Coordinates of C-alpha atoms in Angstrom, one line a residue:
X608 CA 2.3 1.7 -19.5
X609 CA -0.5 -0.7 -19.9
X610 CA -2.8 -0.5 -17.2
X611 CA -4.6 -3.6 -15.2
X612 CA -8.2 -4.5 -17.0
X613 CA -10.8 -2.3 -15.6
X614 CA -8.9 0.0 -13.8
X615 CA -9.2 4.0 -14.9
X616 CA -6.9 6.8 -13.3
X617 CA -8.6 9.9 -14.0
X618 CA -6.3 12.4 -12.4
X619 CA -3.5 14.3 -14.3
X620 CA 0.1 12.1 -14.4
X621 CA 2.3 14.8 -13.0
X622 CA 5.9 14.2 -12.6
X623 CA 7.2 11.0 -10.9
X624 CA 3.2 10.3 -10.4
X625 CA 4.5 6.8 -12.8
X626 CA 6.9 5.9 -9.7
X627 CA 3.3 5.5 -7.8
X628 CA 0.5 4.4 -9.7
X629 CA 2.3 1.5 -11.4
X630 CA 0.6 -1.2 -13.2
X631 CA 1.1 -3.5 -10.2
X632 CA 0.2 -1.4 -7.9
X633 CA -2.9 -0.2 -9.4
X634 CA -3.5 -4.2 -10.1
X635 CA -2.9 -4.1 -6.3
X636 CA -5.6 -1.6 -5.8
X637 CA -8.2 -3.1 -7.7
X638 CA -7.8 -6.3 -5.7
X639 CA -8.8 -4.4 -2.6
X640 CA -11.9 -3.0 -4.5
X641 CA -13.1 -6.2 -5.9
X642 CA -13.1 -7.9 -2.4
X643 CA -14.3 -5.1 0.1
X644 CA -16.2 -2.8 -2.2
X645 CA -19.6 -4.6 -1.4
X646 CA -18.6 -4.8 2.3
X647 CA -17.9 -1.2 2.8
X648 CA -20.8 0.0 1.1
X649 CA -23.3 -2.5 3.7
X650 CA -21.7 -1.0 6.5
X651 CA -22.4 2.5 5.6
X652 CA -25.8 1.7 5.0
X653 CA -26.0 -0.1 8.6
X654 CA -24.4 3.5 10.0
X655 CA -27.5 5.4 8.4
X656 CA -29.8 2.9 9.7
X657 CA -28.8 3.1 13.1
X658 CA -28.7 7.6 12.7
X659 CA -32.3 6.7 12.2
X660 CA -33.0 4.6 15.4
X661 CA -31.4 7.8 17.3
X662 CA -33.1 10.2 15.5
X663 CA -36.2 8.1 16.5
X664 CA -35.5 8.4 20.1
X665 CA -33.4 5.5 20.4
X666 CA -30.1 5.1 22.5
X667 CA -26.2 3.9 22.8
X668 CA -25.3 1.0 25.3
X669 CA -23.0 -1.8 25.6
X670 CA -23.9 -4.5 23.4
X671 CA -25.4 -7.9 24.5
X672 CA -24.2 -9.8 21.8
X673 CA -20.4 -8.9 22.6
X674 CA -20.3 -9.5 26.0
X675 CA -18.9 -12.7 26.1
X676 CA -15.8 -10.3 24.0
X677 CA -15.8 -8.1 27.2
X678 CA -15.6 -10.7 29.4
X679 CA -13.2 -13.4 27.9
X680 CA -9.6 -13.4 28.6
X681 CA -7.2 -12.4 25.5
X682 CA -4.5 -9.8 24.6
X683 CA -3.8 -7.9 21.5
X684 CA -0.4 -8.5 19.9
X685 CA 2.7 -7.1 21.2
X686 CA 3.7 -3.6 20.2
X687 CA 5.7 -3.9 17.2
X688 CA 8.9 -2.0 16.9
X689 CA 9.3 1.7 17.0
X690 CA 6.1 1.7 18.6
X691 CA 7.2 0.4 21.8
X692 CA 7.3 4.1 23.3
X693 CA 4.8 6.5 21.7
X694 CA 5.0 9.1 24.4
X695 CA 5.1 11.9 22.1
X696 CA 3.5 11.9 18.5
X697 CA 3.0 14.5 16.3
X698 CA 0.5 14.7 13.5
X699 CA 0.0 17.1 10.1
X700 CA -0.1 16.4 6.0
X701 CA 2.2 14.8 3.6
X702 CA 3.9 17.3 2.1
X703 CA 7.5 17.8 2.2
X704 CA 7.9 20.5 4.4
X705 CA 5.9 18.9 6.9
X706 CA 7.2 15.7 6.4
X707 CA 10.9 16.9 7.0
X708 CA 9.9 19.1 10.4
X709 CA 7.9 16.2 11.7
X710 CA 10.2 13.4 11.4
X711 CA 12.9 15.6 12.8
X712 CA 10.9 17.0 15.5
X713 CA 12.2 14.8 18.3
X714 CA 8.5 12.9 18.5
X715 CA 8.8 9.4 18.8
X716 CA 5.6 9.0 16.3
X717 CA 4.3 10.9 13.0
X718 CA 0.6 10.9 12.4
X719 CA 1.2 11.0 8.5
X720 CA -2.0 12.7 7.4
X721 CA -4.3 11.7 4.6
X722 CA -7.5 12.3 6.2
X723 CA -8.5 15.5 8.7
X724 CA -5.3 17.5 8.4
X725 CA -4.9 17.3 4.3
X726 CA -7.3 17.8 2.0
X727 CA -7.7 15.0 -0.9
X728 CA -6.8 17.0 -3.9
X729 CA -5.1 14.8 -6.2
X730 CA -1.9 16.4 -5.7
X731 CA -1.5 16.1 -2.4
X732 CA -2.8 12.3 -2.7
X733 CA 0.1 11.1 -5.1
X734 CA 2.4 13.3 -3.7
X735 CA 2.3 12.8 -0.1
X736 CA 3.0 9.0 -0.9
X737 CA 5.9 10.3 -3.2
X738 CA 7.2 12.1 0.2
X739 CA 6.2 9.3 2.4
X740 CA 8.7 6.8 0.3
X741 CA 11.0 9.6 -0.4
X742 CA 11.4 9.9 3.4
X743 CA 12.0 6.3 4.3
X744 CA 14.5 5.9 1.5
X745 CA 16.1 9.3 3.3
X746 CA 16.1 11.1 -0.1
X747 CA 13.5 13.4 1.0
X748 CA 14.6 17.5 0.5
X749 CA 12.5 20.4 0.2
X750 CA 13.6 24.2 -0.5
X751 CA 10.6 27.0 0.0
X752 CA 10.0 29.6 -2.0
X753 CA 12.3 31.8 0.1
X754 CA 15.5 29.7 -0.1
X755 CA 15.6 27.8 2.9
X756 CA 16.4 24.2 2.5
X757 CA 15.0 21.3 4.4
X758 CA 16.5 17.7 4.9
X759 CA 16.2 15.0 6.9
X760 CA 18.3 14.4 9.8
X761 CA 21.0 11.8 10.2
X762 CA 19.3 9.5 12.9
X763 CA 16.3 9.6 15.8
X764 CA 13.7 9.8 12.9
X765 CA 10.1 9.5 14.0
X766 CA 8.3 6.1 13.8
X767 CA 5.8 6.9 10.8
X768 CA 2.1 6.0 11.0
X769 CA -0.5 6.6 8.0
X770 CA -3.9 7.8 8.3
X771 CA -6.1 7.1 5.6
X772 CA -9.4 8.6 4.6
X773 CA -12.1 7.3 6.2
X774 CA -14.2 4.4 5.0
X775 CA -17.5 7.2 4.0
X776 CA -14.7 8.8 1.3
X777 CA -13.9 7.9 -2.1
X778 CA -11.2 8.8 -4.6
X779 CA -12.8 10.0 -7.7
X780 CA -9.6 10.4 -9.6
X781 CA -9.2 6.0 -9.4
X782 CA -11.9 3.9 -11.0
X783 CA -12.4 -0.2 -10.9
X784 CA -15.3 -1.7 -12.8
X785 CA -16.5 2.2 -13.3
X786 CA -16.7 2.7 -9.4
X787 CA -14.4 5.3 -7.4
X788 CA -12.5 3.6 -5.4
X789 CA -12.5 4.2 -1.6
X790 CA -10.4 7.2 -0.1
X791 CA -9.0 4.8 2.3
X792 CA -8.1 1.7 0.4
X793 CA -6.2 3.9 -2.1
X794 CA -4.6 5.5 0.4
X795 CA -3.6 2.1 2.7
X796 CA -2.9 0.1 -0.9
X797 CA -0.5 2.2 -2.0
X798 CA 1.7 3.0 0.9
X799 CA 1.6 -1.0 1.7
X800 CA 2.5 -1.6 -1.7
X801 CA 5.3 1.0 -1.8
X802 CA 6.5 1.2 1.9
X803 CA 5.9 -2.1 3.5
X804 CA 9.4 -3.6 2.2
X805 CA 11.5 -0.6 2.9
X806 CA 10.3 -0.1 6.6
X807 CA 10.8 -3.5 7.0
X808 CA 14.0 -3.6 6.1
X809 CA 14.3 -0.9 8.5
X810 CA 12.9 -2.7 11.5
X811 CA 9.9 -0.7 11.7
X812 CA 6.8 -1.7 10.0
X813 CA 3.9 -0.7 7.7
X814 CA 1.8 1.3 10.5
X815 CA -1.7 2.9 10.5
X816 CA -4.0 5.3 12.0
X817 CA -7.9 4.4 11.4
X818 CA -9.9 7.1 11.5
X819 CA -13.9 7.2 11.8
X820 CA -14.7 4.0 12.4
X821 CA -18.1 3.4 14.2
X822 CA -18.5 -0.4 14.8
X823 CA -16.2 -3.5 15.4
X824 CA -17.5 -4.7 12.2
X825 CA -15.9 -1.9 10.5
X826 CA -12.7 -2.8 12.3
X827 CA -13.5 -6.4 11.4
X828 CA -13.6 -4.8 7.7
X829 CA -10.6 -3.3 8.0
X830 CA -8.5 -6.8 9.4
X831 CA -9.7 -8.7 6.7
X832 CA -8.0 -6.1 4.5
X833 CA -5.2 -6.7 6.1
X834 CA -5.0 -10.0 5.7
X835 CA -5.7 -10.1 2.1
X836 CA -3.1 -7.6 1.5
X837 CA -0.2 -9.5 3.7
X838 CA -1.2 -12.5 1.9
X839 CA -1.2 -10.9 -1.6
X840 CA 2.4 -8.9 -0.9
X841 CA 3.6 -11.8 0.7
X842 CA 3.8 -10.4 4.0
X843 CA 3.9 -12.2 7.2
X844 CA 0.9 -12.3 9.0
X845 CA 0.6 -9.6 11.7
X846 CA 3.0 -7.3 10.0
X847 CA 0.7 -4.2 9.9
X848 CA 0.0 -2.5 13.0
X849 CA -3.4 -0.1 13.4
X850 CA -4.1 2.4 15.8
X851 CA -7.4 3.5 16.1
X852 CA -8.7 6.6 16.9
X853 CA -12.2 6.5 19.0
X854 CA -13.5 9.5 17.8
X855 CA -17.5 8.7 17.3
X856 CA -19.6 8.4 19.7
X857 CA -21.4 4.8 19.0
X858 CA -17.3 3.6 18.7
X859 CA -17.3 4.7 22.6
X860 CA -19.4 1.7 23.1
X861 CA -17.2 -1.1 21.5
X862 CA -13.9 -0.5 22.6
X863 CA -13.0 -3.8 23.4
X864 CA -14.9 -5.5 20.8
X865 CA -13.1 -2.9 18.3
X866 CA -9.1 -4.0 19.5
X867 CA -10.8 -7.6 19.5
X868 CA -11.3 -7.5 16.0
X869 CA -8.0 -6.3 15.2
X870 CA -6.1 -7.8 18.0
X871 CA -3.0 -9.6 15.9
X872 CA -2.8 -6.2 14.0
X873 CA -3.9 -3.7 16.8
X874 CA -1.2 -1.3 18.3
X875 CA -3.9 0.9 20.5
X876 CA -6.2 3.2 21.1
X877 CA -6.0 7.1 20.4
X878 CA -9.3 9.4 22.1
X879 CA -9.7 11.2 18.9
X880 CA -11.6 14.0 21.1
X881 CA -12.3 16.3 18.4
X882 CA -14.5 14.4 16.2
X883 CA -15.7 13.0 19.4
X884 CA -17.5 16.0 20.3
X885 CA -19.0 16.3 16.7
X886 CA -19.8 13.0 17.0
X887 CA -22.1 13.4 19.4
X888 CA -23.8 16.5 17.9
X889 CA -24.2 14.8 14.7
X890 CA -26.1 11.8 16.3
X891 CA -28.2 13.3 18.9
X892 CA -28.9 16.7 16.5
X893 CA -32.4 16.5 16.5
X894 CA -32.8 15.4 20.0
X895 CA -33.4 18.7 21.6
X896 CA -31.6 20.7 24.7
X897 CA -30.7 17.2 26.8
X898 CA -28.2 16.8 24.2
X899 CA -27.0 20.0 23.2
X900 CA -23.7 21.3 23.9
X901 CA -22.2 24.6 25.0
X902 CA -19.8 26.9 22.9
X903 CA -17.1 24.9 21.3
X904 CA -14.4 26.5 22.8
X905 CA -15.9 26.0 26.6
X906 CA -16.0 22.1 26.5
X907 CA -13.1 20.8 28.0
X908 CA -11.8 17.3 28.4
X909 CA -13.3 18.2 32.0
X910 CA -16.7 17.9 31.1
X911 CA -18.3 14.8 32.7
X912 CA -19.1 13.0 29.3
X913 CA -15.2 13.5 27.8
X914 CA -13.9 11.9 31.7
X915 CA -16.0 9.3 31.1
X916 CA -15.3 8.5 27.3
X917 CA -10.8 8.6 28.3
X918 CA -10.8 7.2 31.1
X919 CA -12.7 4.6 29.8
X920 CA -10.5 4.3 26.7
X921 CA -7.1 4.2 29.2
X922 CA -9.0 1.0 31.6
X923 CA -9.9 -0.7 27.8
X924 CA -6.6 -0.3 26.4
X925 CA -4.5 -1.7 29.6
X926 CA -6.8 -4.4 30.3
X927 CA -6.1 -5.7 26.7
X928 CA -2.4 -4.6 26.6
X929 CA -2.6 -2.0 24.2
X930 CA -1.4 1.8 24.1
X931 CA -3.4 4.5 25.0
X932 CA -3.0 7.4 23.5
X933 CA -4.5 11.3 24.7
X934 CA -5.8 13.1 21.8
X935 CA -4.7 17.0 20.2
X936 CA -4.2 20.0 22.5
X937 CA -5.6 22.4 19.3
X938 CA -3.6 25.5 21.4
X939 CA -0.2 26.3 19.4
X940 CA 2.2 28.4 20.0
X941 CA 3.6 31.8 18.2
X942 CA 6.8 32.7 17.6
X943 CA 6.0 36.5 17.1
X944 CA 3.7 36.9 20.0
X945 CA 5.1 35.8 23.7
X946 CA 2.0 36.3 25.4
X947 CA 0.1 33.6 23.1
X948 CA 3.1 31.7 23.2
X949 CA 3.0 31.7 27.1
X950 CA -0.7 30.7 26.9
X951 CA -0.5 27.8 24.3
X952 CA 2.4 26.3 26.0
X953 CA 0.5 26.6 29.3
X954 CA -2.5 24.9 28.6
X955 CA -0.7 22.4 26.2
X956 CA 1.2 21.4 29.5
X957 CA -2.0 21.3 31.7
X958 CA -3.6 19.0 29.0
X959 CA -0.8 16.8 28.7
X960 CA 0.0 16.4 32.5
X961 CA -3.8 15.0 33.1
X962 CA -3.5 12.6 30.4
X963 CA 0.0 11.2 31.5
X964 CA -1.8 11.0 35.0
X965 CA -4.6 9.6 33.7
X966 CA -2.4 6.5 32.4
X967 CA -2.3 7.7 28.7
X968 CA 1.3 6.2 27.1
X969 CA 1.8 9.6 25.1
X970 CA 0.2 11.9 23.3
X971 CA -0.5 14.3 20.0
X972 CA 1.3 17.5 19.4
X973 CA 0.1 19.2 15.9
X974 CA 3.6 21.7 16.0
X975 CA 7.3 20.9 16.5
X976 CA 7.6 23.5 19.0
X977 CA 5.0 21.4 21.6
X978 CA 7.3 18.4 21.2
X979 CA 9.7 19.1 24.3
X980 CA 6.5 20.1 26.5
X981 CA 4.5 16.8 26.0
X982 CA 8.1 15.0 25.9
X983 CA 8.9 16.8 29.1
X984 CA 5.4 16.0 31.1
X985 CA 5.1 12.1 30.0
X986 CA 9.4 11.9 30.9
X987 CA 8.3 13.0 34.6
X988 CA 5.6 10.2 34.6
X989 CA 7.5 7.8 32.6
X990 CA 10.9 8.4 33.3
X991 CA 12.9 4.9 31.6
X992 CA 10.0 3.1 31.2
X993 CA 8.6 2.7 27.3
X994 CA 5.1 3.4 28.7
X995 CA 2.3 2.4 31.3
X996 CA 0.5 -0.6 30.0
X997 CA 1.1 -2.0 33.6
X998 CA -1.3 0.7 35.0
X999 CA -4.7 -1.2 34.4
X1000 CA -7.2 0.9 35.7
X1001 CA -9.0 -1.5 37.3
X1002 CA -10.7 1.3 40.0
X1003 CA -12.5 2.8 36.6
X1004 CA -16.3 2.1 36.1
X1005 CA -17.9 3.7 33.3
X1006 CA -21.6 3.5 32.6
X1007 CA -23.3 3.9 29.6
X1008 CA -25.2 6.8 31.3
X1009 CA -21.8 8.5 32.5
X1010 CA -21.1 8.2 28.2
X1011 CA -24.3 9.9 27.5
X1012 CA -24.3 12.7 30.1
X1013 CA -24.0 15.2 27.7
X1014 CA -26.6 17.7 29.4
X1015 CA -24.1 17.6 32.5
X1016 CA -21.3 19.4 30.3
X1017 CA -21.0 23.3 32.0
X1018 CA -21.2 26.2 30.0
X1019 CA -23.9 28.1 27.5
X1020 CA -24.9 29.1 24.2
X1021 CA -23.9 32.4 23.2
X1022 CA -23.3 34.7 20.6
X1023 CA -20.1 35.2 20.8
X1024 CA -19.9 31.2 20.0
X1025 CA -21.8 30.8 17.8
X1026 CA -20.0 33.8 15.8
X1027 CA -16.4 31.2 16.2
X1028 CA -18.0 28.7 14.9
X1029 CA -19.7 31.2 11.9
X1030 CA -16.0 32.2 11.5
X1031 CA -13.8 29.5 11.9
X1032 CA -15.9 27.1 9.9
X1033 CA -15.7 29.7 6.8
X1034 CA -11.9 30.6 7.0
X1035 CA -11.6 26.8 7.5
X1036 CA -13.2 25.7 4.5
X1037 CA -12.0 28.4 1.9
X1038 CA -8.5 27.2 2.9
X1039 CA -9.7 23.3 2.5
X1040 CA -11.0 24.8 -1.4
X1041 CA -7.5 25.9 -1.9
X1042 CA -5.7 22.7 -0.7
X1043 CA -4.6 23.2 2.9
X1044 CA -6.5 20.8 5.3
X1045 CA -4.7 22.1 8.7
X1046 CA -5.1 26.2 9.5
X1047 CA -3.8 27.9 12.4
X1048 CA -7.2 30.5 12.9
X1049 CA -7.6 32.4 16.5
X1050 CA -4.2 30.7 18.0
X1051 CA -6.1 27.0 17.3
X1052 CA -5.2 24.6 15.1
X1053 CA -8.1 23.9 12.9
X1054 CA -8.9 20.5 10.7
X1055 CA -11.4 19.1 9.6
X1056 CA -12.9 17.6 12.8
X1057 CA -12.7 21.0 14.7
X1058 CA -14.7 22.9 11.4
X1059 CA -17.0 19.5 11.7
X1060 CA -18.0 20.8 15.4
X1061 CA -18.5 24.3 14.4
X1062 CA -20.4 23.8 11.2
X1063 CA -22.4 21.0 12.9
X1064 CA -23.3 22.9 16.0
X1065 CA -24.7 26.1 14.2
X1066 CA -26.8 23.7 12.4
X1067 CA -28.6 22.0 15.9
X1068 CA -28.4 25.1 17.6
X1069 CA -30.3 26.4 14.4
X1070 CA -32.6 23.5 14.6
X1071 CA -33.6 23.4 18.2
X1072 CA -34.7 27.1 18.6
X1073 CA -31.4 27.6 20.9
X1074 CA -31.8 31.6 22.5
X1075 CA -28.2 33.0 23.1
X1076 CA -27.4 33.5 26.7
X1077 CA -25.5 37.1 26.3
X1078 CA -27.9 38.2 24.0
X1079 CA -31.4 36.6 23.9
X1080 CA -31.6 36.1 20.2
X1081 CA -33.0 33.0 19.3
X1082 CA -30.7 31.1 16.5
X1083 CA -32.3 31.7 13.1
X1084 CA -31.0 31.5 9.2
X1085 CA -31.0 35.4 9.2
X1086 CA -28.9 35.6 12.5
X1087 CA -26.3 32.5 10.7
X1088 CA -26.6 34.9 7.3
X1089 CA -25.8 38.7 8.8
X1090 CA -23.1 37.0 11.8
X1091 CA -21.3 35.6 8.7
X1092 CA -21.3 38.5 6.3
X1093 CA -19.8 40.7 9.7
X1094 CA -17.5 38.2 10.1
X1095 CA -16.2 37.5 6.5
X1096 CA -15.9 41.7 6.2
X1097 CA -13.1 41.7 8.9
X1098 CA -11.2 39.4 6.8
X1099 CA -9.1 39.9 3.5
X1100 CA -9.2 37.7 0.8
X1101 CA -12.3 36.2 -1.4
X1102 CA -14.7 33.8 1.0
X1103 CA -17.5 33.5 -1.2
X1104 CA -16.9 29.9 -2.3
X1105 CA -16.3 29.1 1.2
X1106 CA -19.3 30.9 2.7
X1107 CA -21.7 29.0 0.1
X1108 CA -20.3 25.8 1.1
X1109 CA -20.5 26.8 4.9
X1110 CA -24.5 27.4 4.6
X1111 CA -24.4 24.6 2.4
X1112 CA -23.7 22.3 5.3
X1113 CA -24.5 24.4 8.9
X1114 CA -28.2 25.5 7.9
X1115 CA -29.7 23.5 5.1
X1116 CA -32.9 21.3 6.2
X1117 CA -31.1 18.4 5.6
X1118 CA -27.7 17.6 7.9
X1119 CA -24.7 16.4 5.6
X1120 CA -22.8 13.7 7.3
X1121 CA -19.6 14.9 7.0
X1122 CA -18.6 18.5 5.4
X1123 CA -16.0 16.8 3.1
X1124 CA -18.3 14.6 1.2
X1125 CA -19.6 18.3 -0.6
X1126 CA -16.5 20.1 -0.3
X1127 CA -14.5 17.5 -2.2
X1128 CA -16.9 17.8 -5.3
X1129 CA -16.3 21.2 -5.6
X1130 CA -12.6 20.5 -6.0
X1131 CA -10.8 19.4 -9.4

C-alpha cells in the first residue's frame, strides 16, 4: 500500500498490523503532527522553564490571570453515555487477556492503558489497538499458553476509556517530515480513527484518559486536537469525552481552569495520586528537607498535602458539574495466600469508603477481584443514584499553603525504604525492558508512576544528605550501589540491564524527567 507523502513507519508490519496503519489513517496521523507538533514542543519547553523557577526558590499558587475562570459562572458538558455512573473503573494494558477480564469484570469503566500500565513496545502499540477494535466489534478471544480460553461476555460490558502516552513521549517507530511523532497523538489518532464510528454506533463514544498534563494550556492543546480531529472525521462537535487525571503537582493549581479548557469535551476529574506524589519530589528535588517526603509506602492519602489536593479536586469537580474520580488502591489481592488476601481487601475497602465519603463518584480498581469491594462501598453511598455531582463541597477551602504542606506529611526516612524503593524500582524496570508495564512486586501493584516515586526519591534523598532514621547512615552512591546488589541477590533471574538503567535515573547528577524517556531507547 502506498503510504501518505512524508510519512515513514519504521516498526515491523506484523500480522493484521495493515488493518491499523492504513494509508488513511496514517494520512490521519500526520494531520495531527503538522498542526500540533510545534505547539507541543513550546509547551514542554514552558514545563522546563518553570522546573527552573522552582529549582530557583520559586513557588506554586493560584494564578492571577485565571481568576476571572474561577470565579465566572459555567458548567462542563453533560456526561455522555456510559459514563453517566463510573462508580467502579478498572485500569490495566491492552492486551487480550486483559482486555477480556476487564471488560467482563463487572466495572462500569475500563482505563484502557497505553501509558503507565503498558510499556510502548511496538507490539503492544499496534496491538492493543487491534484488541481495542476487536473488542468493540465483540470478536475479541484469547487462549493462553495453558489452554484456557477467553471471550467476551454477552452484555454489561465496561464503558471503554483510552489513555494515551503523555504529551513528553514520542513514538519512534512513526515519522512525519523525519520527526517521531508524539506517543499521544498516535495513540488518540488511531483509536478515533478506528473506534470513533463503532462506539458510536453503539451509543457510547470515543472516550479518553489524559495523563500528565501540567497546565490548562496543555489541556487547551489537547481540545484543539479535538476539534481538528471531529472536524476532519466528520464528527459532531463534542463527541469525544476526556477525563483527566491531576496527577502533577503545578496541575493541582489549575483545576478549574484545566476542565475550563476542555469543558464541551471534559467528562471529569481523576486524583491520579501516584504520580502525584512523584510529582512533587520531582519539582521540589533540590529544595532540601521542607520538601522531602517519608518512605513511600508510609504516605497515605491521610497526609495533610494528599487531603488537601482530593478534596480539593471533589469541591472543583462538583462546582463545575463534572465526575470526580478517587485514584488506585496499589494493594491487590492473592488467590494463594488468605492472609494477604484479607489485608489487600481490607485496606482496598478503607481506601474506597473515604473516597465515596469524600464525594468521589467511583473509583480505580487495577484487579477484577477488587471490583465487588469498591462496587460494594460506593452502592452503600450511592445506592440508585448514577453518582454525587449534587454534593458540591461548598464547606471545602483549600489554600495554596495546605497544597504545599509537604513537610507536615508524618513518617521518616529509613533504610528499610529506601531498600523498597532500591528494589521495587529494579524489578520494576527489568519487567518494563521485557514488555510488561504493570507488576504485582511485594503484594503492590507497580507502574510506571509507583517506580517514578521510588527511583525519584532515592535520587533526592541522595541529593540532600538524608541520614536514615533506623540506622544513621547518611544516603550516599555506595549505600544506593551495595543496598541494590543485596537486594538483586535475593532475586532469580538476570537484573543487570535493569539495575544499569535504575542508577541511570535514581543517582546520576543530573535528574531525568521521567524514567521512560531512557528506558524506551533501550527497547527495539
Amino acid at each position: 500500500m502506498t503510504q501518505p507523502a512524508g510519512v515513514e513507519v519504521t516498526g515491523p508490519r506484523h500480522d493484521r498490523y495493515d488493518e491499523v496503519l492504513t494509508p488513511p489513517a496514517l494520512g490521519f496521523l500526520a494531520q495531527l503532527h503538522r498542526a500540533f507538533e510545534g505547539r507541543r514542543r513550546e509547551l514542554l519547553a514552558r514545563r522546563t522553564e518553570r522546573d527552573a523557577d522552582l529549582a530557583a526558590g520559586g513557588t506554586l499558587d493560584f494564578l492571577d490571570a485565571t481568576k476571572d475562570v474561577r470565579e465566572g459562572d459555567w458548567r462542563v458538558a453533560e456526561p455522555a453515555p456510559g459514563l453517566v455512573d463510573r462508580r467502579v473503573e478498572i485500569t490495566g494494558p491492552t492486551d487480550a487477556k486483559m482486555t477480556i477480564n476487564a471488560l467482563n469484570s463487572g466495572a462500569k469503566v475500563w482505563l484502557a492503558d497505553h501509558e503507565d500500565a503498558n510499556t510502548p513496545l511496538w507490539e503492544n502499540v499496534i496491538g492493543g489497538q487491534l484488541n481495542l477494535r476487536d473488542a468493540i466489534e465483540r470478536r475479541l478471544a484469547y487462549t493462553s499458553p495453558e489452554g484456557r480460553r477467553y471471550a467476551l461476555d454477552e452484555g454489561g460490558l465496561a464503558t471503554i476509556v483510552v489513555r494515551p502516552r503523555g504529551w513528553h513521549l514520542t513514538e519512534k517507530h512513526i515519522l512525519v517530515d523525519g520527526e517521531r511523532m508524539s506517543g499521544s497523538l498516535v495513540d488518540f489518532g488511531l483509536y478515533l480513527f478506528h473506534c470513533a464510528r463503532l462506539q458510536l454506533d453503539r451509543g457510547a463514544g470515543p472516550y479518553f484518559y489524559l495523563p500528565k498534563l501540567e497546565s490548562h494550556l496543555e489541556a487547551r492543546l489537547w481540545n484543539e486536537v479535538f476539534l481538528l480531529a471531529q472536524d476532519r472525521l466528520g464528527l459532531p462537535r463534542g463527541t469525544i469525552r476526556a477525563t483527566v487525571l491531576i496527577e502533577t503537582f503545578p496541575a493541582a493549581f489549575e483545576m478549574e481552569e484545566i476542565l475550563y479548557e476542555l469543558r464541551e469535551h471534559s467528562a471529569g476529574l481523576n486524583a491520579g495520586r501516584w504520580d502525584f506524589m512523584f510529582s512533587i519530589i520531582k519539582k521540589f528535588r533540590t529544595r532540601g528537607r521542607e520538601f522531602l517526603l517519608p518512605d513511600r509506602n508510609a504516605v497515605t492519602m491521610t497526609a495533610p498535602f494528599m487531603r488537601a489536593y482530593t478534596e480539593l479536586l471533589v469541591r472543583t469537580c462538583h462546582k463545575r458539574g463534572a465526575h470526580a474520580i478517587g485514584g488506585m488502591a496499589a494493594f491487590i489481592p492473592s488467590r494463594r495466600d488468605p492472609a494477604v488476601n484479607e489485608t489487600a481487601l481490607a485496606k482496598v475497602r478503607e481506601d474506597k469508603t473515604r473516597e465515596a465519603n469524600d464525594g468521589f463518584d467511583g473509583s480505580w480498581v487495577a484487579h477484577p477481584d477488587l471490583v465487588p469491594v469498591c462496587r460494594e462501598v460506593f452502592d452503600d453511598v450511592l445506592g440508585e443514584r448514577p453518582n454525587q455531582l449534587d454534593r458540591t463541597r461548598d464547606e471545602v477551602r483549600v489554600s495554596a499553603g495546605a497544597l504545599l504542606d509537604i513537610a507536615g506529611t508524618p513518617g521518616q526516612q529509613t533504610e528499610a525504604g529506601l531498600r523498597n524503593d532500591i528494589s521495587v524500582g529494579i524489578q520494576y524496570l527489568a519487567s518494563w525492558l521485557r514488555g510488561t508495564g504493570a507488576v504485582a512486586i511485594f503484594n503492590l501493584m507497580e507502574d510506571a508512576a509507583t517506580a517514578e516515586i521510588s527511583r525519584s526519591q532515592v535520587w533526592q534523598w541522595l541529593h540532600n544528605d538524608v541520614t536514615l532514621a533506623d540506622t544513621g547512615h547518611r544516603v550516599t552512591r555506595e549505600l544506593v550501589e551495595r543496598l541494590a546488589d543485596e537486594e538483586i541477590a535475593t532475586l532469580h533471574g538476570d537484573y543487570a540491564a535493569a539495575r544499569e538503567l535504575f542508577m541511570a535515573v535514581a543517582v546520576a547528577d543530573e535528574f531525568a524527567d521521567f524514567l521512560t524517556v531512557p528506558a524506551y531507547e533501550r527497547m527495539p
